[in-house]
């Protein structure tokens, strides 16, 4: 509205409504709170920049990439090893979501030979 006037603004709203169709936010209730937060963090910009349809698609993609994956068990590792892995992989969780985070943890555990 500010840059291109009311006609462009209304067309943008119309386009967003059309792209949304009958979509609704995917159900994330089966995911842990940390997984939900990670996905919300990763996809939040999609909602702001491209609207709810893109946001919902991002959430769907994250849920699909996660599949049935769960955070790898790190109980066999020392506290310092766990902290080090969390530090190394933390950005993956924020930038790419829980599936990438879990894969990073698995890779780090494998490198330790555990």
CSV table of N, CA, C and O in Angstrom, one decimal:
chain,number,residue,atom,x,y,z
A,1,UNK,N,0.8,-1.2,0.0
A,1,UNK,CA,0.0,0.0,0.0
A,1,UNK,C,0.9,1.2,0.0
A,1,UNK,O,0.6,2.2,-0.7
A,2,UNK,N,1.9,1.3,0.8
A,2,UNK,CA,2.8,2.4,0.9
A,2,UNK,C,3.6,2.7,-0.4
A,2,UNK,O,3.7,3.8,-0.8
A,3,UNK,N,4.1,1.6,-1.0
A,3,UNK,CA,5.0,1.7,-2.1
A,3,UNK,C,4.2,1.8,-3.4
A,3,UNK,O,4.6,2.5,-4.3
A,4,UNK,N,3.1,1.0,-3.6
A,4,UNK,CA,2.5,0.9,-4.9
A,4,UNK,C,1.0,1.3,-4.9
A,4,UNK,O,0.4,1.1,-5.9
A,5,UNK,N,0.5,1.7,-3.8
A,5,UNK,CA,-0.9,2.1,-3.7
A,5,UNK,C,-1.9,1.1,-3.4
A,5,UNK,O,-1.6,-0.1,-3.3
A,6,UNK,N,-3.1,1.5,-3.2
A,6,UNK,CA,-4.2,0.6,-2.7
A,6,UNK,C,-4.5,-0.6,-3.7
A,6,UNK,O,-4.8,-1.7,-3.3
A,7,UNK,N,-4.5,-0.3,-5.0
A,7,UNK,CA,-4.8,-1.4,-5.9
A,7,UNK,C,-3.8,-2.5,-5.8
A,7,UNK,O,-4.2,-3.7,-5.8
A,8,UNK,N,-2.5,-2.2,-5.7
A,8,UNK,CA,-1.5,-3.3,-5.6
A,8,UNK,C,-1.7,-4.0,-4.3
A,8,UNK,O,-1.5,-5.2,-4.2
A,9,UNK,N,-2.0,-3.2,-3.2
A,9,UNK,CA,-2.2,-3.8,-1.9
A,9,UNK,C,-3.4,-4.8,-1.9
A,9,UNK,O,-3.2,-5.9,-1.5
A,10,UNK,N,-4.5,-4.4,-2.5
A,10,UNK,CA,-5.6,-5.3,-2.6
A,10,UNK,C,-5.4,-6.5,-3.5
A,10,UNK,O,-5.8,-7.6,-3.2
A,11,UNK,N,-4.6,-6.3,-4.5
A,11,UNK,CA,-4.2,-7.5,-5.4
A,11,UNK,C,-3.3,-8.4,-4.6
A,11,UNK,O,-3.5,-9.7,-4.8
A,12,UNK,N,-2.5,-7.9,-3.8
A,12,UNK,CA,-1.6,-8.8,-3.0
A,12,UNK,C,-2.4,-9.6,-2.0
A,12,UNK,O,-2.2,-10.8,-1.9
A,13,UNK,N,-3.4,-9.0,-1.4
A,13,UNK,CA,-4.2,-9.7,-0.5
A,13,UNK,C,-5.0,-10.8,-1.2
A,13,UNK,O,-5.1,-11.9,-0.8
A,14,UNK,N,-5.6,-10.4,-2.4
A,14,UNK,CA,-6.3,-11.4,-3.2
A,14,UNK,C,-5.4,-12.6,-3.6
A,14,UNK,O,-5.8,-13.7,-3.5
A,15,UNK,N,-4.2,-12.3,-4.0
A,15,UNK,CA,-3.2,-13.4,-4.3
A,15,UNK,C,-2.9,-14.3,-3.2
A,15,UNK,O,-2.8,-15.5,-3.3
A,16,UNK,N,-2.8,-13.7,-2.0
A,16,UNK,CA,-2.5,-14.5,-0.8
A,16,UNK,C,-3.7,-15.4,-0.4
A,16,UNK,O,-3.5,-16.5,-0.1
A,17,UNK,N,-4.9,-14.8,-0.5
A,17,UNK,CA,-6.0,-15.6,-0.2
A,17,UNK,C,-6.2,-16.8,-1.3
A,17,UNK,O,-6.4,-17.9,-0.9
A,18,UNK,N,-5.9,-16.5,-2.5
A,18,UNK,CA,-6.0,-17.5,-3.6
A,18,UNK,C,-4.9,-18.6,-3.3
A,18,UNK,O,-5.2,-19.8,-3.5
A,19,UNK,N,-3.7,-18.2,-3.0
A,19,UNK,CA,-2.7,-19.2,-2.8
A,19,UNK,C,-2.9,-20.0,-1.5
A,19,UNK,O,-2.5,-21.2,-1.5
A,20,UNK,N,-3.6,-19.5,-0.6
A,20,UNK,CA,-3.9,-20.2,0.6
A,20,UNK,C,-4.9,-21.3,0.4
A,20,UNK,O,-4.8,-22.4,0.9
A,21,UNK,N,-5.9,-21.0,-0.4
A,21,UNK,CA,-6.9,-22.0,-0.7
A,21,UNK,C,-7.6,-22.5,0.5
A,21,UNK,O,-8.0,-21.7,1.4
A,22,UNK,N,-7.6,-23.8,0.6
A,22,UNK,CA,-8.2,-24.4,1.8
A,22,UNK,C,-7.1,-24.9,2.8
A,22,UNK,O,-7.4,-25.7,3.7
A,23,UNK,N,-5.9,-24.4,2.6
A,23,UNK,CA,-4.8,-24.9,3.4
A,23,UNK,C,-5.0,-24.4,4.9
A,23,UNK,O,-5.6,-23.4,5.1
A,24,UNK,N,-4.5,-25.2,5.8
A,24,UNK,CA,-4.4,-24.8,7.2
A,24,UNK,C,-3.1,-25.2,7.7
A,24,UNK,O,-2.4,-26.0,7.1
A,25,UNK,N,-2.7,-24.7,8.8
A,25,UNK,CA,-1.5,-25.0,9.4
A,25,UNK,C,-1.4,-26.5,9.8
A,25,UNK,O,-2.3,-27.0,10.4
A,26,UNK,N,-0.3,-27.1,9.3
A,26,UNK,CA,-0.2,-28.6,9.6
A,26,UNK,C,-0.1,-28.8,11.1
A,26,UNK,O,0.4,-28.0,11.9
A,27,UNK,N,-0.6,-30.0,11.5
A,27,UNK,CA,-0.7,-30.4,12.9
A,27,UNK,C,0.7,-30.8,13.3
A,27,UNK,O,1.3,-31.7,12.7
A,28,UNK,N,1.2,-30.2,14.3
A,28,UNK,CA,2.5,-30.5,14.9
A,28,UNK,C,2.4,-31.2,16.2
A,28,UNK,O,3.4,-31.3,17.0
A,29,UNK,N,1.2,-31.6,16.6
A,29,UNK,CA,1.0,-32.1,18.0
A,29,UNK,C,1.8,-33.3,18.3
A,29,UNK,O,2.2,-33.6,19.5
A,30,UNK,N,2.2,-34.1,17.3
A,30,UNK,CA,3.0,-35.3,17.6
A,30,UNK,C,4.5,-35.0,17.8
A,30,UNK,O,5.2,-35.9,18.3
A,31,UNK,N,4.8,-33.8,17.6
A,31,UNK,CA,6.3,-33.4,17.7
A,31,UNK,C,6.5,-32.9,19.1
A,31,UNK,O,5.6,-32.4,19.8
A,32,UNK,N,7.8,-33.0,19.5
A,32,UNK,CA,8.1,-32.5,20.8
A,32,UNK,C,8.1,-30.9,20.8
A,32,UNK,O,8.1,-30.3,19.7
A,33,UNK,N,8.1,-30.3,22.0
A,33,UNK,CA,8.1,-28.9,22.0
A,33,UNK,C,9.3,-28.3,21.3
A,33,UNK,O,9.2,-27.3,20.6
A,34,UNK,N,10.5,-28.9,21.5
A,34,UNK,CA,11.7,-28.4,20.9
A,34,UNK,C,11.6,-28.5,19.4
A,34,UNK,O,12.1,-27.7,18.7
A,35,UNK,N,11.1,-29.6,18.9
A,35,UNK,CA,10.9,-29.8,17.5
A,35,UNK,C,10.0,-28.7,16.9
A,35,UNK,O,10.2,-28.1,15.8
A,36,UNK,N,8.9,-28.5,17.6
A,36,UNK,CA,7.9,-27.5,17.1
A,36,UNK,C,8.5,-26.1,17.1
A,36,UNK,O,8.4,-25.4,16.1
A,37,UNK,N,9.3,-25.8,18.1
A,37,UNK,CA,10.0,-24.5,18.2
A,37,UNK,C,11.0,-24.3,17.1
A,37,UNK,O,11.0,-23.3,16.4
A,38,UNK,N,11.7,-25.4,16.8
A,38,UNK,CA,12.7,-25.3,15.7
A,38,UNK,C,12.1,-25.1,14.4
A,38,UNK,O,12.5,-24.3,13.6
A,39,UNK,N,11.0,-25.8,14.1
A,39,UNK,CA,10.3,-25.6,12.9
A,39,UNK,C,9.7,-24.2,12.8
A,39,UNK,O,9.8,-23.6,11.7
A,40,UNK,N,9.1,-23.8,13.8
A,40,UNK,CA,8.6,-22.4,13.9
A,40,UNK,C,9.7,-21.4,13.6
A,40,UNK,O,9.5,-20.4,12.8
A,41,UNK,N,10.8,-21.6,14.2
A,41,UNK,CA,11.9,-20.7,13.9
A,41,UNK,C,12.4,-20.7,12.5
A,41,UNK,O,12.6,-19.7,11.9
A,42,UNK,N,12.5,-21.9,11.9
A,42,UNK,CA,13.0,-22.1,10.5
A,42,UNK,C,12.0,-21.5,9.6
A,42,UNK,O,12.4,-20.8,8.6
A,43,UNK,N,10.7,-21.7,9.8
A,43,UNK,CA,9.7,-21.3,8.8
A,43,UNK,C,9.1,-19.9,9.1
A,43,UNK,O,8.3,-19.4,8.2
A,44,UNK,N,9.4,-19.3,10.2
A,44,UNK,CA,8.8,-18.0,10.5
A,44,UNK,C,9.0,-16.9,9.5
A,44,UNK,O,8.0,-16.2,9.2
A,45,UNK,N,10.1,-16.9,8.9
A,45,UNK,CA,10.4,-15.9,7.8
A,45,UNK,C,9.5,-16.1,6.6
A,45,UNK,O,9.1,-15.1,5.9
A,46,UNK,N,9.1,-17.3,6.3
A,46,UNK,CA,8.3,-17.6,5.2
A,46,UNK,C,6.9,-16.9,5.4
A,46,UNK,O,6.4,-16.3,4.4
A,47,UNK,N,6.4,-16.9,6.6
A,47,UNK,CA,5.1,-16.3,6.9
A,47,UNK,C,5.2,-14.8,6.7
A,47,UNK,O,4.4,-14.2,6.1
A,48,UNK,N,6.3,-14.2,7.2
A,48,UNK,CA,6.5,-12.8,7.1
A,48,UNK,C,6.7,-12.3,5.6
A,48,UNK,O,6.2,-11.3,5.2
A,49,UNK,N,7.6,-13.0,4.9
A,49,UNK,CA,8.0,-12.6,3.6
A,49,UNK,C,7.0,-13.1,2.5
A,49,UNK,O,6.8,-12.3,1.5
A,50,UNK,N,6.4,-14.2,2.6
A,50,UNK,CA,5.7,-14.8,1.5
A,50,UNK,C,4.2,-15.2,1.8
A,50,UNK,O,3.5,-15.6,1.0
A,51,UNK,N,3.8,-15.1,3.1
A,51,UNK,CA,2.5,-15.4,3.5
A,51,UNK,C,2.2,-16.7,4.1
A,51,UNK,O,3.1,-17.6,4.1
A,52,UNK,N,1.0,-17.0,4.5
A,52,UNK,CA,0.7,-18.2,5.2
A,52,UNK,C,0.8,-19.5,4.3
A,52,UNK,O,1.2,-20.5,4.9
A,53,UNK,N,0.5,-19.4,3.1
A,53,UNK,CA,0.6,-20.6,2.2
A,53,UNK,C,2.1,-21.1,2.2
A,53,UNK,O,2.3,-22.3,2.3
A,54,UNK,N,3.0,-20.2,2.0
A,54,UNK,CA,4.4,-20.6,2.0
A,54,UNK,C,4.9,-21.1,3.4
A,54,UNK,O,5.7,-22.0,3.5
A,55,UNK,N,4.4,-20.4,4.4
A,55,UNK,CA,4.7,-20.8,5.8
A,55,UNK,C,4.2,-22.3,6.0
A,55,UNK,O,4.9,-23.1,6.6
A,56,UNK,N,2.9,-22.6,5.7
A,56,UNK,CA,2.4,-23.9,5.9
A,56,UNK,C,3.2,-24.9,5.1
A,56,UNK,O,3.4,-26.0,5.5
A,57,UNK,N,3.6,-24.6,3.8
A,57,UNK,CA,4.4,-25.5,3.0
A,57,UNK,C,5.7,-25.8,3.7
A,57,UNK,O,6.2,-26.9,3.7
A,58,UNK,N,6.3,-24.8,4.2
A,58,UNK,CA,7.6,-24.9,4.9
A,58,UNK,C,7.4,-25.9,6.1
A,58,UNK,O,8.3,-26.8,6.3
A,59,UNK,N,6.4,-25.7,6.9
A,59,UNK,CA,6.1,-26.6,8.0
A,59,UNK,C,5.9,-28.0,7.5
A,59,UNK,O,6.5,-29.0,8.1
A,60,UNK,N,5.2,-28.2,6.4
A,60,UNK,CA,5.0,-29.6,5.9
A,60,UNK,C,6.3,-30.2,5.5
A,60,UNK,O,6.5,-31.4,5.7
A,61,UNK,N,7.1,-29.4,4.8
A,61,UNK,CA,8.4,-29.9,4.4
A,61,UNK,C,9.3,-30.3,5.5
A,61,UNK,O,10.0,-31.3,5.5
A,62,UNK,N,9.3,-29.5,6.6
A,62,UNK,CA,10.0,-29.8,7.8
A,62,UNK,C,9.5,-31.1,8.4
A,62,UNK,O,10.3,-32.0,8.8
A,63,UNK,N,8.2,-31.3,8.6
A,63,UNK,CA,7.6,-32.5,9.1
A,63,UNK,C,8.0,-33.7,8.3
A,63,UNK,O,8.4,-34.7,8.8
A,64,UNK,N,7.9,-33.5,7.0
A,64,UNK,CA,8.2,-34.7,6.1
A,64,UNK,C,9.7,-35.0,6.2
A,64,UNK,O,10.1,-36.2,6.2
A,65,UNK,N,10.6,-34.0,6.3
A,65,UNK,CA,12.0,-34.4,6.4
A,65,UNK,C,12.4,-35.0,7.7
A,65,UNK,O,13.3,-35.8,7.9
A,66,UNK,N,11.6,-34.7,8.7
A,66,UNK,CA,11.8,-35.2,10.1
A,66,UNK,C,11.4,-36.7,10.1
A,66,UNK,O,12.0,-37.5,10.7
A,67,UNK,N,10.3,-37.0,9.4
A,67,UNK,CA,9.8,-38.4,9.4
A,67,UNK,C,9.6,-38.9,10.8
A,67,UNK,O,9.0,-38.2,11.6
A,68,UNK,N,10.1,-40.0,11.1
A,68,UNK,CA,10.0,-40.6,12.4
A,68,UNK,C,11.3,-40.4,13.2
A,68,UNK,O,11.5,-41.1,14.2
A,69,UNK,N,12.2,-39.6,12.7
A,69,UNK,CA,13.4,-39.4,13.4
A,69,UNK,C,13.2,-38.8,14.8
A,69,UNK,O,12.3,-38.0,15.1
A,70,UNK,N,14.1,-39.2,15.7
A,70,UNK,CA,14.1,-38.6,17.1
A,70,UNK,C,15.5,-38.3,17.4
A,70,UNK,O,16.5,-38.7,16.8
A,71,UNK,N,15.7,-37.4,18.4
A,71,UNK,CA,17.0,-37.0,18.8
A,71,UNK,C,17.8,-38.2,19.2
A,71,UNK,O,17.3,-39.0,20.0
A,72,UNK,N,19.0,-38.4,18.6
A,72,UNK,CA,19.8,-39.5,19.0
A,72,UNK,C,20.2,-39.5,20.5
A,72,UNK,O,20.3,-38.5,21.1
A,73,UNK,N,20.3,-40.7,21.0
A,73,UNK,CA,20.6,-40.9,22.4
A,73,UNK,C,22.1,-40.6,22.6
A,73,UNK,O,23.0,-41.2,22.0
A,74,UNK,N,22.3,-39.6,23.5
A,74,UNK,CA,23.7,-39.2,23.8
A,74,UNK,C,24.1,-39.6,25.2
A,74,UNK,O,25.1,-39.2,25.7
A,75,UNK,N,23.3,-40.5,25.8
A,75,UNK,CA,23.6,-40.9,27.2
A,75,UNK,C,24.9,-41.6,27.5
A,75,UNK,O,25.4,-41.5,28.6
A,76,UNK,N,25.4,-42.2,26.4
A,76,UNK,CA,26.7,-42.9,26.6
A,76,UNK,C,27.9,-41.9,26.5
A,76,UNK,O,29.0,-42.3,26.8
A,77,UNK,N,27.6,-40.7,26.2
A,77,UNK,CA,28.7,-39.7,26.1
A,77,UNK,C,28.8,-38.9,27.4
A,77,UNK,O,27.9,-38.8,28.2
A,78,UNK,N,30.0,-38.4,27.6
A,78,UNK,CA,30.3,-37.6,28.8
A,78,UNK,C,29.5,-36.3,28.7
A,78,UNK,O,29.1,-35.9,27.6
A,79,UNK,N,29.4,-35.6,29.8
A,79,UNK,CA,28.7,-34.3,29.8
A,79,UNK,C,29.5,-33.3,28.8
A,79,UNK,O,28.8,-32.6,28.1
A,80,UNK,N,30.8,-33.3,28.8
A,80,UNK,CA,31.5,-32.4,28.0
A,80,UNK,C,31.3,-32.8,26.5
A,80,UNK,O,31.3,-31.9,25.7
A,81,UNK,N,31.3,-34.1,26.2
A,81,UNK,CA,31.0,-34.5,24.8
A,81,UNK,C,29.6,-34.0,24.4
A,81,UNK,O,29.5,-33.5,23.3
A,82,UNK,N,28.7,-34.2,25.2
A,82,UNK,CA,27.3,-33.8,24.9
A,82,UNK,C,27.2,-32.3,24.6
A,82,UNK,O,26.6,-31.9,23.7
A,83,UNK,N,27.8,-31.6,25.5
A,83,UNK,CA,27.8,-30.1,25.4
A,83,UNK,C,28.5,-29.7,24.1
A,83,UNK,O,28.0,-28.8,23.4
A,84,UNK,N,29.6,-30.3,23.8
A,84,UNK,CA,30.4,-30.0,22.6
A,84,UNK,C,29.5,-30.3,21.3
A,84,UNK,O,29.5,-29.4,20.4
A,85,UNK,N,28.8,-31.4,21.3
A,85,UNK,CA,28.0,-31.8,20.2
A,85,UNK,C,26.8,-30.8,20.1
A,85,UNK,O,26.5,-30.3,19.0
A,86,UNK,N,26.2,-30.5,21.2
A,86,UNK,CA,25.1,-29.5,21.2
A,86,UNK,C,25.6,-28.1,20.6
A,86,UNK,O,24.9,-27.5,19.9
A,87,UNK,N,26.8,-27.7,21.0
A,87,UNK,CA,27.3,-26.5,20.5
A,87,UNK,C,27.6,-26.5,19.0
A,87,UNK,O,27.2,-25.6,18.3
A,88,UNK,N,28.1,-27.6,18.6
A,88,UNK,CA,28.5,-27.7,17.2
A,88,UNK,C,27.2,-27.8,16.3
A,88,UNK,O,27.1,-27.2,15.2
A,89,UNK,N,26.2,-28.5,16.8
A,89,UNK,CA,25.0,-28.8,16.0
A,89,UNK,C,23.9,-27.8,16.2
A,89,UNK,O,22.9,-27.8,15.5
A,90,UNK,N,24.0,-26.9,17.2
A,90,UNK,CA,22.9,-26.0,17.5
A,90,UNK,C,22.4,-25.1,16.4
A,90,UNK,O,21.2,-24.9,16.2
A,91,UNK,N,23.3,-24.7,15.6
A,91,UNK,CA,23.0,-23.8,14.4
A,91,UNK,C,22.1,-24.6,13.4
A,91,UNK,O,21.2,-24.0,12.8
A,92,UNK,N,22.4,-25.9,13.3
A,92,UNK,CA,21.6,-26.7,12.3
A,92,UNK,C,20.1,-26.7,12.7
A,92,UNK,O,19.2,-26.6,11.9
A,93,UNK,N,19.8,-26.7,14.0
A,93,UNK,CA,18.5,-26.7,14.5
A,93,UNK,C,17.8,-25.4,14.2
A,93,UNK,O,16.6,-25.4,13.8
A,94,UNK,N,18.5,-24.3,14.4
A,94,UNK,CA,17.9,-23.0,14.2
A,94,UNK,C,17.8,-22.7,12.7
A,94,UNK,O,16.7,-22.1,12.2
A,95,UNK,N,18.8,-23.0,11.9
A,95,UNK,CA,18.8,-22.7,10.5
A,95,UNK,C,18.0,-23.6,9.6
A,95,UNK,O,17.4,-23.2,8.6
A,96,UNK,N,18.1,-24.9,9.9
A,96,UNK,CA,17.6,-25.9,8.9
A,96,UNK,C,16.5,-26.9,9.5
A,96,UNK,O,15.9,-27.6,8.8
A,97,UNK,N,16.3,-26.8,10.8
A,97,UNK,CA,15.3,-27.6,11.5
A,97,UNK,C,15.8,-28.9,12.2
A,97,UNK,O,17.0,-29.2,12.1
A,98,UNK,N,14.9,-29.6,12.8
A,98,UNK,CA,15.2,-30.7,13.7
A,98,UNK,C,15.9,-31.9,12.9
A,98,UNK,O,16.7,-32.5,13.5
A,99,UNK,N,15.4,-32.1,11.7
A,99,UNK,CA,16.0,-33.3,11.0
A,99,UNK,C,17.5,-33.0,10.7
A,99,UNK,O,18.3,-34.0,10.9
A,100,UNK,N,17.9,-31.8,10.3
A,100,UNK,CA,19.3,-31.5,10.1
A,100,UNK,C,20.0,-31.6,11.4
A,100,UNK,O,21.2,-32.0,11.4
A,101,UNK,N,19.4,-31.1,12.5
A,101,UNK,CA,20.0,-31.1,13.8
A,101,UNK,C,20.3,-32.6,14.2
A,101,UNK,O,21.4,-32.9,14.7
A,102,UNK,N,19.3,-33.4,14.1
A,102,UNK,CA,19.5,-34.8,14.5
A,102,UNK,C,20.6,-35.5,13.6
A,102,UNK,O,21.4,-36.3,14.1
A,103,UNK,N,20.6,-35.2,12.4
A,103,UNK,CA,21.7,-35.8,11.5
A,103,UNK,C,23.0,-35.3,11.9
A,103,UNK,O,24.0,-36.1,11.9
A,104,UNK,N,23.2,-34.0,12.3
A,104,UNK,CA,24.4,-33.5,12.7
A,104,UNK,C,24.9,-34.2,14.0
A,104,UNK,O,26.0,-34.6,14.1
A,105,UNK,N,24.0,-34.5,14.9
A,105,UNK,CA,24.3,-35.2,16.2
A,105,UNK,C,24.8,-36.6,15.8
A,105,UNK,O,25.8,-37.1,16.4
A,106,UNK,N,24.0,-37.3,14.9
A,106,UNK,CA,24.4,-38.6,14.5
A,106,UNK,C,25.8,-38.6,13.9
A,106,UNK,O,26.6,-39.5,14.3
A,107,UNK,N,26.1,-37.7,13.1
A,107,UNK,CA,27.4,-37.6,12.5
A,107,UNK,C,28.5,-37.4,13.5
A,107,UNK,O,29.6,-38.0,13.4
A,108,UNK,N,28.2,-36.5,14.5
A,108,UNK,CA,29.2,-36.3,15.5
A,108,UNK,C,29.5,-37.5,16.4
A,108,UNK,O,30.6,-37.9,16.7
A,109,UNK,N,28.4,-38.2,16.7
A,109,UNK,CA,28.5,-39.5,17.5
A,109,UNK,C,29.3,-40.5,16.7
A,109,UNK,O,30.2,-41.2,17.3
A,110,UNK,N,29.0,-40.6,15.4
A,110,UNK,CA,29.8,-41.6,14.6
A,110,UNK,C,31.3,-41.2,14.5
A,110,UNK,O,32.1,-42.1,14.5
A,111,UNK,N,31.6,-39.9,14.4
A,111,UNK,CA,33.0,-39.5,14.4
A,111,UNK,C,33.7,-39.9,15.7
A,111,UNK,O,34.9,-40.1,15.7
A,112,UNK,N,33.0,-39.9,16.8
A,112,UNK,CA,33.5,-40.3,18.1
A,112,UNK,C,33.7,-41.9,18.1
A,112,UNK,O,34.4,-42.4,19.0
A,113,UNK,N,33.1,-42.6,17.2
A,113,UNK,CA,33.1,-44.0,17.2
A,113,UNK,C,32.3,-44.7,18.3
A,113,UNK,O,32.6,-45.7,18.8
A,114,UNK,N,31.2,-44.0,18.6
A,114,UNK,CA,30.3,-44.6,19.6
A,114,UNK,C,29.0,-45.1,19.1
A,114,UNK,O,28.2,-44.6,18.5
